[in-house]
Amino acid sequence: MMDHAHDLACVREATDRLLTAVAKMDNASLAEPSRLPGWSRGHVLAHLARNADALVNVLQGRPMYASAEVRDSDIDRDAPRPLEAQVADVRESAAGFQAAGDAPADWTRTVELRNGVTDSASRVPFRRWAEVELHHVDLGAGYELEDLPAEFVERETAFLADRFSGHPDVPATRLTDGTRAWSTGRAAEEPEVTVTGRPADLLGWLAGRRDGAALEVRGGALPKLPPL
C-alpha cells in the first residue's frame, strides 16, 4: 500500500524546489525551448499547472481531462504567459491538489486516469511527484536527474520497470545499478539482456530523458522502449 500522506509531503517539497528555481527566471527564458521537443519552458509550466487540476478531477471522480484536444489546447493557451502568471498558476494549482489530497477519502479505491488507465487512489500523489520532479529536469534550468531525491529515483525506476513488464516488444531485461535490480519486458525464466548503470542513467533511459549511451548492456542490444 502506498503511503499517500508521505507522498503528498514529497510533492509539496518538490513543488517548492521547482517554484524557487522558476522564480529566478525571466520572461525571455520562459520562451526558450525546454528539453521536451516542441515545448518551451512555458509549455512545461503550463502542463504542470493543468496536470494538478486534472489530478484533482481524478481524486474527485471526474474525467482527468475533457479530451486530449482540450488538454493540448489549454497548454498551448497558457504557455506564453509572463513569469508572474506562470508562477502563480503553478502555485495555486499545486495548492488545489494538496487540498484535494488532504481531504478525507478512501485511498484504496480505484480511480481512472487518461486513456482508460486505472490505478489505486493511493498512487496518485506519487504520480504527481513524478510529474513535478521530471518536468523540473525538463526545464533545463540546472536541476538534473542526479539531483533527484534517492527515494524518488528508486521508486520511479521500479514504477517504470513494472510499466514495461510483459510488453511483447521489450526483451526480458534485468536492470541493475550494482546494488538493486529490477526486471522488465517479456516474461522469461532468465533475462535476455542485462542493463547496468548509475541510478540517474537508468531512470533517464526508462523515462525517455537519456538515450542510454552511458549504460552497459550484456546479452544483446539496448532494448527499444515504447513511448510513455
N, CA and C of each residue as an Amber inpcrd file, in Angstrom:
protein
   684
   0.8440000  -1.1940000   0.0000000   0.0000000   0.0000000   0.0000000
   0.8820000   1.2480000   0.0000000   0.5840000   2.1550000  -0.8920000
   1.3410000   3.4030000  -0.9560000   1.0110000   4.2760000   0.2510000
   1.9800000   5.0450000   0.7090000   1.7600000   5.9920000   1.7950000
   1.4510000   7.3500000   1.1690000   0.1610000   7.6080000   0.9380000
  -0.2160000   8.8180000   0.2100000   0.1520000  10.0860000   0.9710000
   0.0850000  10.0420000   2.3040000   0.4150000  11.2350000   3.0870000
   1.9010000  11.5760000   2.9370000   2.7420000  10.5660000   2.9810000
   4.1740000  10.7850000   2.7610000   4.4200000  11.3580000   1.3770000
   3.7570000  10.7870000   0.3860000   3.9740000  11.2480000  -0.9810000
   3.4480000  12.6620000  -1.1960000   2.3490000  13.0200000  -0.5500000
   1.8550000  14.3960000  -0.6340000   2.8820000  15.3750000  -0.0740000
   3.5470000  14.9950000   1.0140000   4.5870000  15.8550000   1.5780000
   5.7650000  15.9780000   0.6040000   6.0950000  14.8840000  -0.0790000
   7.1810000  14.9200000  -1.0630000   6.8050000  15.7940000  -2.2580000
   5.5360000  15.7440000  -2.6620000   5.0660000  16.6130000  -3.7430000
   5.2340000  18.0750000  -3.3410000   4.8680000  18.4010000  -2.1220000
   4.9760000  19.7860000  -1.6480000   6.4330000  20.2470000  -1.6910000
   7.3500000  19.4140000  -1.2050000   8.7670000  19.7820000  -1.2080000
   9.2930000  19.9430000  -2.6340000   8.9100000  19.0320000  -3.5310000
   9.3690000  19.1100000  -4.9150000   8.8200000  20.3550000  -5.6020000
   7.5750000  20.6970000  -5.3040000   6.9700000  21.8910000  -5.8880000
   7.6720000  23.1460000  -5.4030000   8.0150000  23.1730000  -4.1280000
   8.7450000  24.3250000  -3.5930000  10.0960000  24.4870000  -4.2840000
  10.7960000  23.3670000  -4.5260000  12.0860000  23.4400000  -5.2270000
  11.8950000  23.9980000  -6.6280000  10.8860000  23.5120000  -7.3160000
  10.6370000  23.9690000  -8.6720000  10.2870000  25.4510000  -8.7030000
   9.4040000  25.8870000  -7.8120000   8.9980000  27.2890000  -7.7960000
  10.1640000  28.2110000  -7.4560000  11.0370000  27.7770000  -6.5600000
  12.2280000  28.5680000  -6.2250000  13.1080000  28.7510000  -7.4560000
  13.2670000  27.6790000  -8.2420000  14.0870000  27.7640000  -9.4470000
  13.4280000  28.6390000 -10.5040000  12.1230000  28.4760000 -10.6930000
  11.4200000  29.2280000 -11.7350000  11.4000000  30.7180000 -11.4050000
  11.3120000  31.0580000 -10.1280000  11.2680000  32.4660000  -9.7280000
  12.5330000  33.2180000 -10.1330000  13.6240000  32.5060000 -10.3940000
  14.8810000  33.1390000 -10.7990000  14.9420000  33.3790000 -12.3070000
  13.9510000  32.9050000 -13.0380000  13.9250000  33.0800000 -14.4900000
  13.3240000  34.4350000 -14.8430000  13.2290000  34.6950000 -16.1500000
  12.5470000  35.8910000 -16.6260000  11.6630000  35.4960000 -17.8050000
  10.9410000  36.4580000 -18.3270000  10.0050000  36.1540000 -19.4110000
  10.7160000  35.5780000 -20.6360000  11.8830000  36.1020000 -20.9440000
  12.6100000  35.6210000 -22.1170000  13.0270000  34.1620000 -21.9640000
  13.4860000  33.8010000 -20.7680000  13.9380000  32.4150000 -20.5720000
  12.7690000  31.4380000 -20.5980000  11.5730000  31.8900000 -20.2040000
  10.4050000  31.0130000 -20.2700000  10.0370000  30.6900000 -21.7070000
  10.3330000  31.5950000 -22.6180000  10.0070000  31.3790000 -24.0290000
  11.0340000  30.4890000 -24.7260000  12.1590000  30.2080000 -24.0730000
  13.1940000  29.3800000 -24.6730000  12.7790000  27.9110000 -24.6740000
  13.3570000  27.1000000 -25.5610000  12.9900000  25.6810000 -25.6180000
  13.3290000  24.9520000 -24.3210000  12.4410000  24.0620000 -23.9280000
  12.7400000  23.1320000 -22.8440000  13.4520000  21.9300000 -23.4450000
  13.6690000  20.9060000 -22.6500000  14.2800000  19.6870000 -23.1670000
  13.2680000  18.7560000 -23.8220000  11.9980000  19.1250000 -23.7860000
  10.9620000  18.3290000 -24.4300000  10.7290000  18.8740000 -25.8380000
  10.8460000  18.0470000 -26.8420000  10.7140000  18.5240000 -28.2320000
   9.4000000  19.2770000 -28.4570000   9.5230000  20.4690000 -29.0210000
   8.3450000  21.2500000 -29.3690000   7.7570000  22.0660000 -28.2460000
   8.2970000  21.9310000 -27.0540000   7.7660000  22.6620000 -25.9010000
   8.7800000  23.6820000 -25.3900000   8.3010000  24.8920000 -25.1230000
   9.0910000  25.8880000 -24.4090000   9.0300000  25.5820000 -22.9120000
   9.8250000  26.3090000 -22.1470000   9.7010000  26.1780000 -20.6940000
   8.3030000  26.5860000 -20.2330000   7.7090000  27.5650000 -20.9270000
   6.3460000  27.9620000 -20.5990000   5.3600000  26.8290000 -20.7980000
   5.5550000  26.0130000 -21.8260000   4.6960000  24.8500000 -22.0340000
   4.8130000  23.8730000 -20.8590000   6.0430000  23.6570000 -20.3870000
   6.2450000  22.7250000 -19.2700000   5.4960000  23.2150000 -18.0320000
   5.6140000  24.5010000 -17.7250000   4.9390000  25.0420000 -16.5480000
   3.4250000  25.0100000 -16.7100000   2.9440000  25.3280000 -17.9080000
   1.5060000  25.2650000 -18.1530000   0.9970000  23.8380000 -17.9730000
   1.7600000  22.8800000 -18.4630000   1.3710000  21.4800000 -18.2910000
   1.3190000  21.0950000 -16.8190000   2.3170000  21.5240000 -16.0440000
   2.3270000  21.1800000 -14.6200000   1.0970000  21.7350000 -13.9060000
   0.7100000  22.9570000 -14.2400000  -0.4670000  23.5460000 -13.6070000
  -1.7340000  22.7980000 -13.9940000  -1.8800000  22.5170000 -15.2790000
  -3.0950000  21.8390000 -15.7400000  -3.1190000  20.3790000 -15.2750000
  -1.9440000  19.7600000 -15.1140000  -1.8990000  18.4000000 -14.5830000
  -2.3710000  18.3570000 -13.1400000  -2.0160000  19.3760000 -12.3520000
  -2.5000000  19.4270000 -10.9730000  -4.0230000  19.4910000 -10.9500000
  -4.5910000  20.3440000 -11.7970000  -6.0520000  20.4310000 -11.8840000
  -6.6460000  19.0880000 -12.3110000  -5.9930000  18.4440000 -13.2710000
  -6.5040000  17.1770000 -13.7870000  -6.4960000  16.0860000 -12.7170000
  -5.4640000  16.0720000 -11.8830000  -5.4000000  15.0570000 -10.8420000
  -6.3940000  15.3420000  -9.7150000  -6.7580000  16.5980000  -9.5260000
  -7.8820000  16.9040000  -8.6320000  -9.1530000  16.2730000  -9.1970000
  -9.3570000  16.4080000 -10.5000000 -10.5070000  15.7570000 -11.1340000
 -10.5080000  14.2620000 -10.8660000  -9.3560000  13.6370000 -11.0140000
  -9.2420000  12.1920000 -10.7830000  -9.6460000  11.8440000  -9.3510000
  -9.0990000  12.5830000  -8.3880000  -9.3940000  12.2830000  -6.9800000
 -10.8540000  12.5210000  -6.6380000 -11.4960000  13.4070000  -7.3710000
 -12.8960000  13.7400000  -7.0820000 -13.8720000  13.0410000  -8.0200000
 -13.3780000  12.0550000  -8.7790000 -14.2600000  11.2050000  -9.5540000
 -14.7100000  11.7550000 -10.8900000 -14.0390000  12.7740000 -11.3900000
 -14.3730000  13.3320000 -12.7010000 -13.3380000  12.8820000 -13.7320000
 -13.6500000  13.0020000 -15.0260000 -12.6420000  12.6780000 -16.0500000
 -11.3940000  13.5350000 -15.8480000 -10.2410000  12.9420000 -16.0780000
  -8.9860000  13.6620000 -15.8630000  -8.9240000  14.9090000 -16.7400000
  -9.2010000  14.7500000 -18.0230000  -9.2790000  15.8740000 -18.9650000
 -10.5710000  15.7300000 -19.7610000 -11.1260000  16.8350000 -20.1940000
 -12.3410000  16.7780000 -21.0140000 -12.0760000  15.9910000 -22.2890000
 -10.8840000  16.1590000 -22.8650000 -10.4540000  15.4140000 -24.0440000
  -8.9710000  15.6820000 -24.2390000  -8.3460000  14.8810000 -25.0900000
  -6.9370000  15.1100000 -25.4010000  -6.7430000  16.4550000 -26.0830000
  -7.7170000  16.8320000 -26.9100000  -7.6250000  18.1040000 -27.6250000
  -7.7010000  19.2850000 -26.6640000  -8.6050000  19.2050000 -25.6960000
  -8.7200000  20.2780000 -24.7070000  -7.4410000  20.3680000 -23.8720000
  -6.9010000  19.2190000 -23.4790000  -5.6470000  19.2140000 -22.7190000
  -4.5630000  19.9630000 -23.4820000  -4.3800000  19.6020000 -24.7520000
  -3.3100000  20.2060000 -25.5470000  -3.5580000  21.6980000 -25.7950000
  -4.7960000  22.0540000 -26.0560000  -5.0910000  23.4680000 -26.3320000
  -4.9290000  24.3180000 -25.0820000  -5.2390000  23.7780000 -23.9200000
  -5.0460000  24.5240000 -22.6770000  -3.5670000  24.8050000 -22.4280000
  -2.7250000  23.8160000 -22.7160000  -1.2900000  24.0070000 -22.5330000
  -0.7720000  25.0580000 -23.5060000  -1.1820000  24.9640000 -24.7710000
  -0.7510000  25.9570000 -25.7640000  -1.2460000  27.3560000 -25.4030000
  -2.4390000  27.4370000 -24.8610000  -3.0060000  28.7340000 -24.4600000
  -2.2020000  29.3640000 -23.3380000  -1.8100000  28.5510000 -22.3650000
  -1.1780000  29.0860000 -21.1630000   0.3360000  29.2450000 -21.2800000
   0.9460000  28.5950000 -22.2510000   2.4110000  28.6000000 -22.3570000
   3.0250000  29.9880000 -22.4990000   2.4310000  30.9310000 -23.2610000
   3.1120000  32.2220000 -23.4820000   2.9770000  33.2280000 -22.3460000
   2.3180000  32.8780000 -21.2760000   2.0790000  33.8550000 -20.2050000
   3.3840000  34.3210000 -19.5600000   3.3770000  35.5160000 -18.9820000
   4.5890000  36.0180000 -18.3120000   4.9030000  35.2360000 -17.0450000
   6.1210000  35.4220000 -16.5760000   6.6160000  34.6710000 -15.4250000
   5.6830000  34.7610000 -14.2280000   5.2520000  35.9630000 -13.8840000
   4.4190000  36.1290000 -12.6910000   3.1590000  35.2770000 -12.7770000
   2.5250000  35.2370000 -13.9450000   1.3040000  34.4540000 -14.1090000
   1.6050000  32.9540000 -14.0460000   2.7160000  32.5430000 -14.6210000
   3.0800000  31.1220000 -14.5960000   3.3280000  30.6470000 -13.1620000
   4.1070000  31.4290000 -12.4280000   4.4230000  31.0430000 -11.0480000
   3.1530000  30.9830000 -10.2050000   2.2950000  31.9740000 -10.3510000
   1.0540000  31.9980000  -9.5690000   0.1800000  30.8020000  -9.9060000
   0.1060000  30.4350000 -11.1850000  -0.7380000  29.3240000 -11.6040000
  -0.2050000  27.9980000 -11.0800000   1.1080000  27.7810000 -11.1850000
   1.6870000  26.5430000 -10.6640000   1.4670000  26.4550000  -9.1550000
   1.6680000  27.5750000  -8.4570000   1.4990000  27.5640000  -7.0040000
   0.0380000  27.3020000  -6.6110000  -0.8870000  28.0050000  -7.2680000
  -2.2990000  27.8710000  -6.8910000  -2.8630000  26.5050000  -7.2670000
  -2.4930000  26.0030000  -8.4220000  -2.9780000  24.6790000  -8.8150000
  -2.3770000  23.5900000  -7.9280000  -1.1210000  23.7770000  -7.5180000
  -0.4920000  22.8270000  -6.5990000  -1.1980000  22.8420000  -5.2470000
  -1.5820000  24.0260000  -4.7920000  -2.3150000  24.1200000  -3.5330000
  -3.6670000  23.4190000  -3.6410000  -4.3050000  23.5430000  -4.8050000
  -5.5680000  22.8490000  -5.0090000  -5.4010000  21.3450000  -4.9660000
  -4.3070000  20.8390000  -5.5340000  -4.0460000  19.4000000  -5.4770000
  -3.7920000  18.9550000  -4.0420000  -2.9940000  19.7330000  -3.3050000
  -2.7260000  19.3730000  -1.9080000  -4.0150000  19.3470000  -1.0990000
  -4.8880000  20.3080000  -1.3220000  -6.1620000  20.3450000  -0.5850000
  -7.0040000  19.1170000  -0.9050000  -7.0460000  18.7390000  -2.1690000
  -7.8010000  17.5440000  -2.5470000  -7.1880000  16.2970000  -1.9200000
  -5.8550000  16.2640000  -1.8360000  -5.1890000  15.1260000  -1.2340000
  -5.3650000  15.0620000   0.2720000  -5.5460000  16.2080000   0.9060000
  -5.7050000  16.2470000   2.3630000  -7.1300000  15.9300000   2.7990000
  -8.0660000  15.9490000   1.8640000  -9.4670000  15.6970000   2.2100000
  -9.6580000  14.2270000   2.5860000 -10.5050000  13.9300000   3.5790000
 -10.7760000  12.5290000   3.9350000 -11.2890000  11.7550000   2.7190000
 -10.7510000  10.5630000   2.5240000 -11.1260000   9.7890000   1.3410000
 -10.7560000   8.3230000   1.5440000 -11.3340000   7.4780000   0.7200000
 -10.9700000   6.0700000   0.6770000  -9.8030000   5.9220000  -0.2890000
  -8.6120000   5.8150000   0.2330000  -7.4260000   5.7740000  -0.6200000
  -7.2000000   4.4060000  -1.2470000  -8.0360000   3.4230000  -0.9070000
  -7.9160000   2.1080000  -1.5380000  -8.7660000   2.0180000  -2.8070000
  -9.5710000   3.0300000  -3.0830000 -10.4680000   2.9590000  -4.2420000
  -9.6790000   3.0340000  -5.5450000 -10.2980000   2.5600000  -6.6070000
  -9.6920000   2.6290000  -7.9340000 -10.1590000   3.8950000  -8.6260000
  -9.2180000   4.5960000  -9.2470000  -9.5340000   5.8230000  -9.9810000
  -9.1110000   5.6510000 -11.4300000  -9.6780000   6.4830000 -12.3030000
  -9.3570000   6.4110000 -13.7310000  -8.5580000   7.6300000 -14.1480000
  -7.4730000   7.3650000 -14.8810000  -6.6040000   8.4150000 -15.3790000
  -6.8700000   8.6220000 -16.8700000  -5.8670000   8.9690000 -17.6410000
  -6.0420000   9.1700000 -19.0860000  -6.0980000   7.8420000 -19.8260000
  -6.7700000   7.8540000 -20.9650000  -6.7640000   6.7300000 -21.9010000
  -7.2100000   5.4180000 -21.2640000  -8.1210000   5.5240000 -20.2830000
  -8.6650000   4.3310000 -19.6590000  -7.7640000   3.6670000 -18.6370000
  -6.6150000   4.2680000 -18.3320000  -5.7040000   3.7090000 -17.3310000
  -6.3210000   3.8580000 -15.9490000  -6.2830000   2.7980000 -15.1750000
  -6.7970000   2.8430000 -13.8050000  -5.6600000   2.5690000 -12.8210000
  -5.8580000   3.0400000 -11.5940000  -4.8450000   2.8460000 -10.5620000
  -5.5110000   3.0450000  -9.2100000  -4.8020000   2.6840000  -8.1620000
  -5.2730000   2.9780000  -6.8150000  -5.1580000   4.4720000  -6.5430000
  -6.1460000   5.0270000  -5.8620000  -6.0800000   6.4430000  -5.4920000
  -4.8130000   6.7320000  -4.7030000  -4.3350000   5.7590000  -3.9610000
  -3.1530000   5.9660000  -3.1160000  -1.8980000   6.2480000  -3.9310000
  -1.8970000   5.8900000  -5.2190000  -0.7240000   6.1160000  -6.0490000
  -0.7500000   7.4850000  -6.7340000  -1.8720000   8.1750000  -6.6930000
  -1.9860000   9.4600000  -7.3910000  -0.9670000  10.4800000  -6.8780000
  -0.7630000  10.6300000  -5.5690000   0.2710000  11.5720000  -5.1290000
   1.6610000  11.2280000  -5.6680000   1.9900000   9.9440000  -5.7480000
   3.2990000   9.5920000  -6.3110000   3.3680000   9.9650000  -7.7880000
   2.2780000   9.7630000  -8.5150000   2.2570000  10.1500000  -9.9210000
   2.4890000  11.6610000 -10.0630000   1.8940000  12.4440000  -9.1890000
   2.1270000  13.8900000  -9.2260000   3.5720000  14.2150000  -8.8710000
   4.1290000  13.5210000  -7.9130000   5.5340000  13.7360000  -7.5550000
   6.4210000  13.5150000  -8.7740000   6.1250000  12.4530000  -9.5320000
   6.9140000  12.1800000 -10.7320000   6.7820000  13.3010000 -11.7540000
   5.5840000  13.8250000 -11.9270000   5.3810000  14.9360000 -12.8580000
   6.2520000  16.1350000 -12.4700000   6.2340000  16.4830000 -11.2050000
   6.9630000  17.6730000 -10.7570000   8.4710000  17.4730000 -10.8860000
   8.9680000  16.3260000 -10.4340000  10.4180000  16.1000000 -10.4630000
  10.9530000  16.0140000 -11.8900000  10.3200000  15.2000000 -12.7300000
  10.8550000  15.0030000 -14.0720000  10.7040000  16.2530000 -14.9240000
   9.6010000  16.9680000 -14.7640000   9.4380000  18.1880000 -15.5540000
  10.3290000  19.3180000 -15.0400000  10.7080000  19.2770000 -13.7710000
  11.7170000  20.2280000 -13.2880000  13.0240000  20.0020000 -14.0630000
  13.3920000  18.7380000 -14.2360000  14.5790000  18.4190000 -15.0380000
  14.3850000  18.8910000 -16.4770000  13.1780000  18.7080000 -17.0110000
  12.9020000  19.0760000 -18.4050000  13.0550000  20.5800000 -18.6630000
  12.9510000  21.3890000 -17.6280000  13.1180000  22.8310000 -17.8060000
  14.5270000  23.1940000 -18.2710000  15.5050000  22.3280000 -17.9850000
  16.8830000  22.6350000 -18.3700000  17.4080000  23.8640000 -17.6650000
  17.1120000  23.9470000 -16.3850000  17.4680000  25.1430000 -15.6210000
  18.4060000  24.8230000 -14.4600000  19.2160000  23.7640000 -14.6170000
  20.2080000  23.4580000 -13.5950000  19.8400000  22.3320000 -12.6590000
  18.6340000  21.7800000 -12.7930000  18.2010000  20.6480000 -11.9700000
  18.2810000  19.4110000 -12.8430000  19.1330000  18.4570000 -12.4490000
  19.4130000  17.2990000 -13.2850000  18.9070000  16.0170000 -12.6320000
  18.9180000  14.9490000 -13.3960000  18.4920000  13.6570000 -12.8580000
  19.3230000  13.2700000 -11.6380000  20.5850000  13.6660000 -11.6380000
  21.4500000  13.3790000 -10.4810000  21.0200000  14.1260000  -9.2290000
  20.2250000  15.1780000  -9.3760000  19.7720000  15.9650000  -8.2300000
  18.4750000  15.4340000  -7.6180000  17.8350000  14.4730000  -8.2720000
  16.5630000  13.9510000  -7.7800000  16.7630000  13.2090000  -6.4570000
  15.7870000  13.2630000  -5.5560000  15.9070000  12.5150000  -4.2980000
  16.0930000  11.0260000  -4.5570000  16.9650000  10.3950000  -3.7680000
  17.2680000   8.9750000  -3.9750000  16.0190000   8.1110000  -3.8610000
  15.1430000   8.4330000  -2.9240000  13.9110000   7.6510000  -2.7820000
  13.0830000   7.7170000  -4.0560000  12.9690000   8.9140000  -4.6180000
  12.1820000   9.0600000  -5.8370000  12.8030000   8.2690000  -6.9820000
  14.1130000   8.3540000  -7.1440000  14.7870000   7.6440000  -8.2350000
  14.5200000   6.1500000  -8.1410000  14.6510000   5.5810000  -6.9520000
  14.4390000   4.1370000  -6.7870000  12.9840000   3.7670000  -7.0810000
  12.0530000   4.5440000  -6.5680000  10.6500000   4.2030000  -6.7530000
  10.1790000   4.4270000  -8.1880000  10.6390000   5.4830000  -8.8210000
  10.2330000   5.7250000 -10.2010000  10.8710000   4.6980000 -11.1430000
  12.0840000   4.2700000 -10.8560000  12.7000000   3.2040000 -11.6420000
  11.8670000   1.9330000 -11.5450000  11.4630000   1.5830000 -10.3320000
  10.6260000   0.3930000 -10.1470000   9.2820000   0.5520000 -10.8410000
   8.6950000   1.7480000 -10.7670000   7.4040000   2.0120000 -11.4000000
   7.5010000   1.8460000 -12.9140000   8.5390000   2.4100000 -13.5240000
   8.6770000   2.3340000 -14.9720000   9.0580000   0.9240000 -15.4240000
   9.8900000   0.2380000 -14.6520000  10.2110000  -1.1520000 -14.9890000
   8.9420000  -1.9930000 -14.9840000   8.0890000  -1.7720000 -13.9960000
   6.8190000  -2.5010000 -13.9300000   5.9110000  -2.1230000 -15.1010000
   5.9460000  -0.8620000 -15.4930000   5.1040000  -0.4080000 -16.6090000
   5.4300000  -1.1400000 -17.8980000   6.7090000  -1.4320000 -18.1110000
   7.1150000  -2.1150000 -19.3440000   7.1220000  -3.6370000 -19.1970000
   6.8410000  -4.1410000 -17.9990000   6.8230000  -5.5950000 -17.7950000
   5.7160000  -6.2270000 -18.6230000   6.0490000  -7.3240000 -19.2610000
   5.0820000  -8.0300000 -20.0750000   4.8920000  -7.4590000 -21.4620000
   5.5890000  -6.3620000 -21.7710000   5.4300000  -5.7620000 -23.0950000
   6.0730000  -6.6750000 -24.1380000   5.3110000  -7.0890000 -25.1550000
   5.8360000  -8.0860000 -26.1010000   7.0070000  -7.5980000 -26.9480000
   7.1700000  -6.2820000 -27.0740000   8.2440000  -5.7530000 -27.9110000
   9.5200000  -5.4510000 -27.1340000   9.5000000  -5.6880000 -25.8230000
  10.6810000  -5.4340000 -24.9860000  11.2270000  -6.7760000 -24.5050000
  12.4650000  -7.1080000 -24.8420000  13.0160000  -8.3960000 -24.3970000
  13.0860000  -8.4650000 -22.8710000  13.0780000  -9.6860000 -22.3640000
  13.2160000  -9.8690000 -20.9220000  14.5310000  -9.2340000 -20.4760000
  14.4300000  -8.2570000 -19.5990000  15.5860000  -7.4260000 -19.2630000
  15.7640000  -7.3230000 -17.7600000  17.0080000  -7.4630000 -17.3340000
  17.3660000  -7.2190000 -15.9410000  18.0450000  -5.8650000 -15.8710000
  17.5600000  -5.0080000 -14.9890000  18.1520000  -3.6940000 -14.7690000
  18.8410000  -3.7020000 -13.4180000  20.0270000  -3.1450000 -13.3500000
  20.7020000  -3.0690000 -12.0560000  21.6180000  -1.8610000 -11.9790000
  21.6810000  -1.2750000 -10.7840000  22.6270000  -0.1920000 -10.5450000
  23.8360000  -0.7030000  -9.7660000  23.9560000  -2.0250000  -9.6950000
  25.0610000  -2.6410000  -8.9650000  24.6920000  -3.0200000  -7.5510000
  23.6050000  -2.4480000  -7.0490000  23.1370000  -2.7550000  -5.7000000
  21.7340000  -3.3330000  -5.7300000  20.8750000  -2.6770000  -6.5010000
  19.4780000  -3.1090000  -6.6200000  19.2300000  -3.6060000  -8.0370000
  18.1700000  -4.4150000  -8.1840000  17.8600000  -4.9480000  -9.5070000
  16.3540000  -4.9570000  -9.7270000  15.9660000  -4.7800000 -10.9910000
  14.5680000  -4.8010000 -11.4050000  14.4680000  -5.6230000 -12.6720000
  13.2700000  -6.1550000 -12.9370000  13.0200000  -6.8950000 -14.1670000
  11.9620000  -6.1830000 -14.9790000  12.0980000  -6.2470000 -16.2980000
  11.0990000  -5.6360000 -17.1640000  11.0660000  -6.4040000 -18.4780000
  10.1140000  -6.0490000 -19.3300000  10.0000000  -6.6920000 -20.6300000
   9.2330000  -7.9980000 -20.5760000   9.3950000  -8.7890000 -21.6250000
   8.6610000 -10.0470000 -21.7540000   8.9720000 -10.9960000 -20.6020000
   7.9990000 -11.8030000 -20.2340000   8.2020000 -12.8000000 -19.1890000
   9.1410000 -13.8890000 -19.7040000  10.0910000 -14.2940000 -18.8870000
  11.0330000 -15.3430000 -19.2550000  11.6720000 -15.8810000 -17.9850000
  12.1330000 -17.1360000 -18.0670000  12.7960000 -17.7180000 -16.9020000
  14.1220000 -17.0260000 -16.6070000  14.7970000 -16.5920000 -17.6430000
  16.0720000 -15.8900000 -17.4980000  16.0540000 -14.6370000 -18.3710000
  16.6710000 -13.5520000 -17.9230000  16.6990000 -12.3390000 -18.7590000
  17.5230000 -12.5540000 -20.0170000  17.0680000 -11.9460000 -21.1030000
  17.8300000 -11.9770000 -22.3470000  18.9400000 -10.9230000 -22.3290000
  18.6650000  -9.8260000 -21.6860000  19.5760000  -8.6770000 -21.6800000
  19.7380000  -8.1850000 -20.2480000  20.9400000  -7.7780000 -19.8820000
  21.1900000  -7.1400000 -18.5910000  21.7090000  -5.7300000 -18.8510000
  21.0620000  -4.7570000 -18.2420000  21.4310000  -3.3470000 -18.4050000
  21.9070000  -2.8280000 -17.0580000  23.1290000  -2.3100000 -17.0180000
  23.7380000  -1.8430000 -15.7710000  24.1270000  -0.3770000 -15.9170000
  23.8900000   0.3980000 -14.8670000  24.3000000   1.7920000 -14.9100000
  24.0050000   2.5140000 -13.6190000  24.4090000   3.7500000 -13.5650000
  24.1260000   4.5800000 -12.4030000  22.6140000   4.7950000 -12.3010000
  22.1150000   5.0160000 -11.0750000  20.6740000   5.2140000 -10.9130000
  20.0990000   6.2920000 -11.8250000  20.7730000   7.4390000 -11.9340000
  20.2460000   8.5240000 -12.7620000  20.2020000   8.1290000 -14.2320000
  21.1900000   7.3660000 -14.6870000  21.2130000   6.9560000 -16.0900000
  20.1410000   5.9090000 -16.3870000  19.9240000   4.9860000 -15.4500000
  18.8600000   4.0030000 -15.6440000  17.5000000   4.6910000 -15.6980000
  17.2560000   5.5790000 -14.7540000  15.9740000   6.2860000 -14.7440000
  15.8300000   7.1500000 -15.9860000  16.8950000   7.8390000 -16.3670000
  16.8280000   8.6920000 -17.5450000  16.4460000   7.9140000 -18.7870000
  16.9890000   6.7230000 -18.9390000  16.6580000   5.8850000 -20.0890000
  15.2030000   5.4120000 -20.0190000  14.7970000   4.8960000 -18.8620000
  13.4320000   4.3940000 -18.7180000  12.3950000   5.4980000 -18.9380000
  12.7360000   6.7170000 -18.5020000  11.7990000   7.8370000 -18.5840000
  11.9020000   8.6070000 -19.8940000  12.7490000   8.1400000 -20.8030000
  12.8810000   8.8090000 -22.0890000  13.6410000  10.1180000 -22.0290000
  14.4270000  10.3120000 -20.9710000  15.2010000  11.5510000 -20.8300000
  16.6580000  11.3740000 -21.2280000  17.1420000  10.1470000 -21.4070000
  18.5000000   9.8890000 -21.8570000  18.4780000   8.7230000 -22.8390000
  19.4680000   8.6940000 -23.7160000  19.4610000   7.6940000 -24.7860000
  20.0640000   6.3600000 -24.3730000  20.5650000   6.2650000 -23.1520000
  21.1280000   5.0050000 -22.6820000  22.5750000   4.7880000 -23.0510000
  23.2190000   5.7900000 -23.6580000  24.6090000   5.6290000 -24.0910000
  25.5510000   5.3630000 -22.9180000  25.1870000   5.8100000 -21.7300000
  26.0540000   5.6290000 -20.5650000  25.8490000   4.2790000 -19.8810000
  24.9220000   3.4820000 -20.3710000  24.6040000   2.1980000 -19.7520000
  25.4540000   1.0770000 -20.3490000  25.7570000   0.0840000 -19.5430000
  26.4410000  -1.1260000 -20.0060000  25.3860000  -2.1790000 -20.3140000
  25.4740000  -2.7840000 -21.4890000  24.4760000  -3.7670000 -21.9180000
  25.1660000  -5.0920000 -22.2120000  24.6550000  -6.1870000 -21.6390000
  25.1590000  -7.5300000 -21.9070000  24.0250000  -8.4110000 -22.4140000
  24.3270000  -9.2650000 -23.3840000  23.3530000 -10.2130000 -23.8920000
  22.6400000  -9.7530000 -25.1470000  22.9000000  -8.5420000 -25.5960000
  22.2410000  -8.0370000 -26.7970000  22.3060000  -6.5300000 -26.8330000
  21.4970000  -5.9600000 -27.7050000  21.4510000  -4.5060000 -27.8150000
  20.5610000  -3.9040000 -26.7370000  20.7590000  -2.6340000 -26.4750000
  19.9010000  -1.9320000 -25.5300000  18.4750000  -1.9730000 -26.0530000
  17.5190000  -2.4690000 -25.2490000  16.1490000  -2.5760000 -25.7430000
  15.5670000  -1.2160000 -26.1350000  14.7270000  -1.2290000 -27.1460000
  13.9910000  -0.0370000 -27.5420000  12.6890000  -0.0190000 -26.7480000
  12.4840000   1.0250000 -25.9750000  11.3110000   1.1070000 -25.1090000
  10.1710000   1.8000000 -25.8250000   8.9350000   1.3820000 -25.5710000
   7.7810000   2.0800000 -26.1560000   7.6340000   3.4560000 -25.5140000
   6.9590000   4.3770000 -26.1830000   6.7670000   5.7110000 -25.5880000
   5.9280000   5.6450000 -24.3260000   6.1730000   6.5820000 -23.4140000
   5.3890000   6.6350000 -22.1780000   4.0090000   7.2120000 -22.4580000
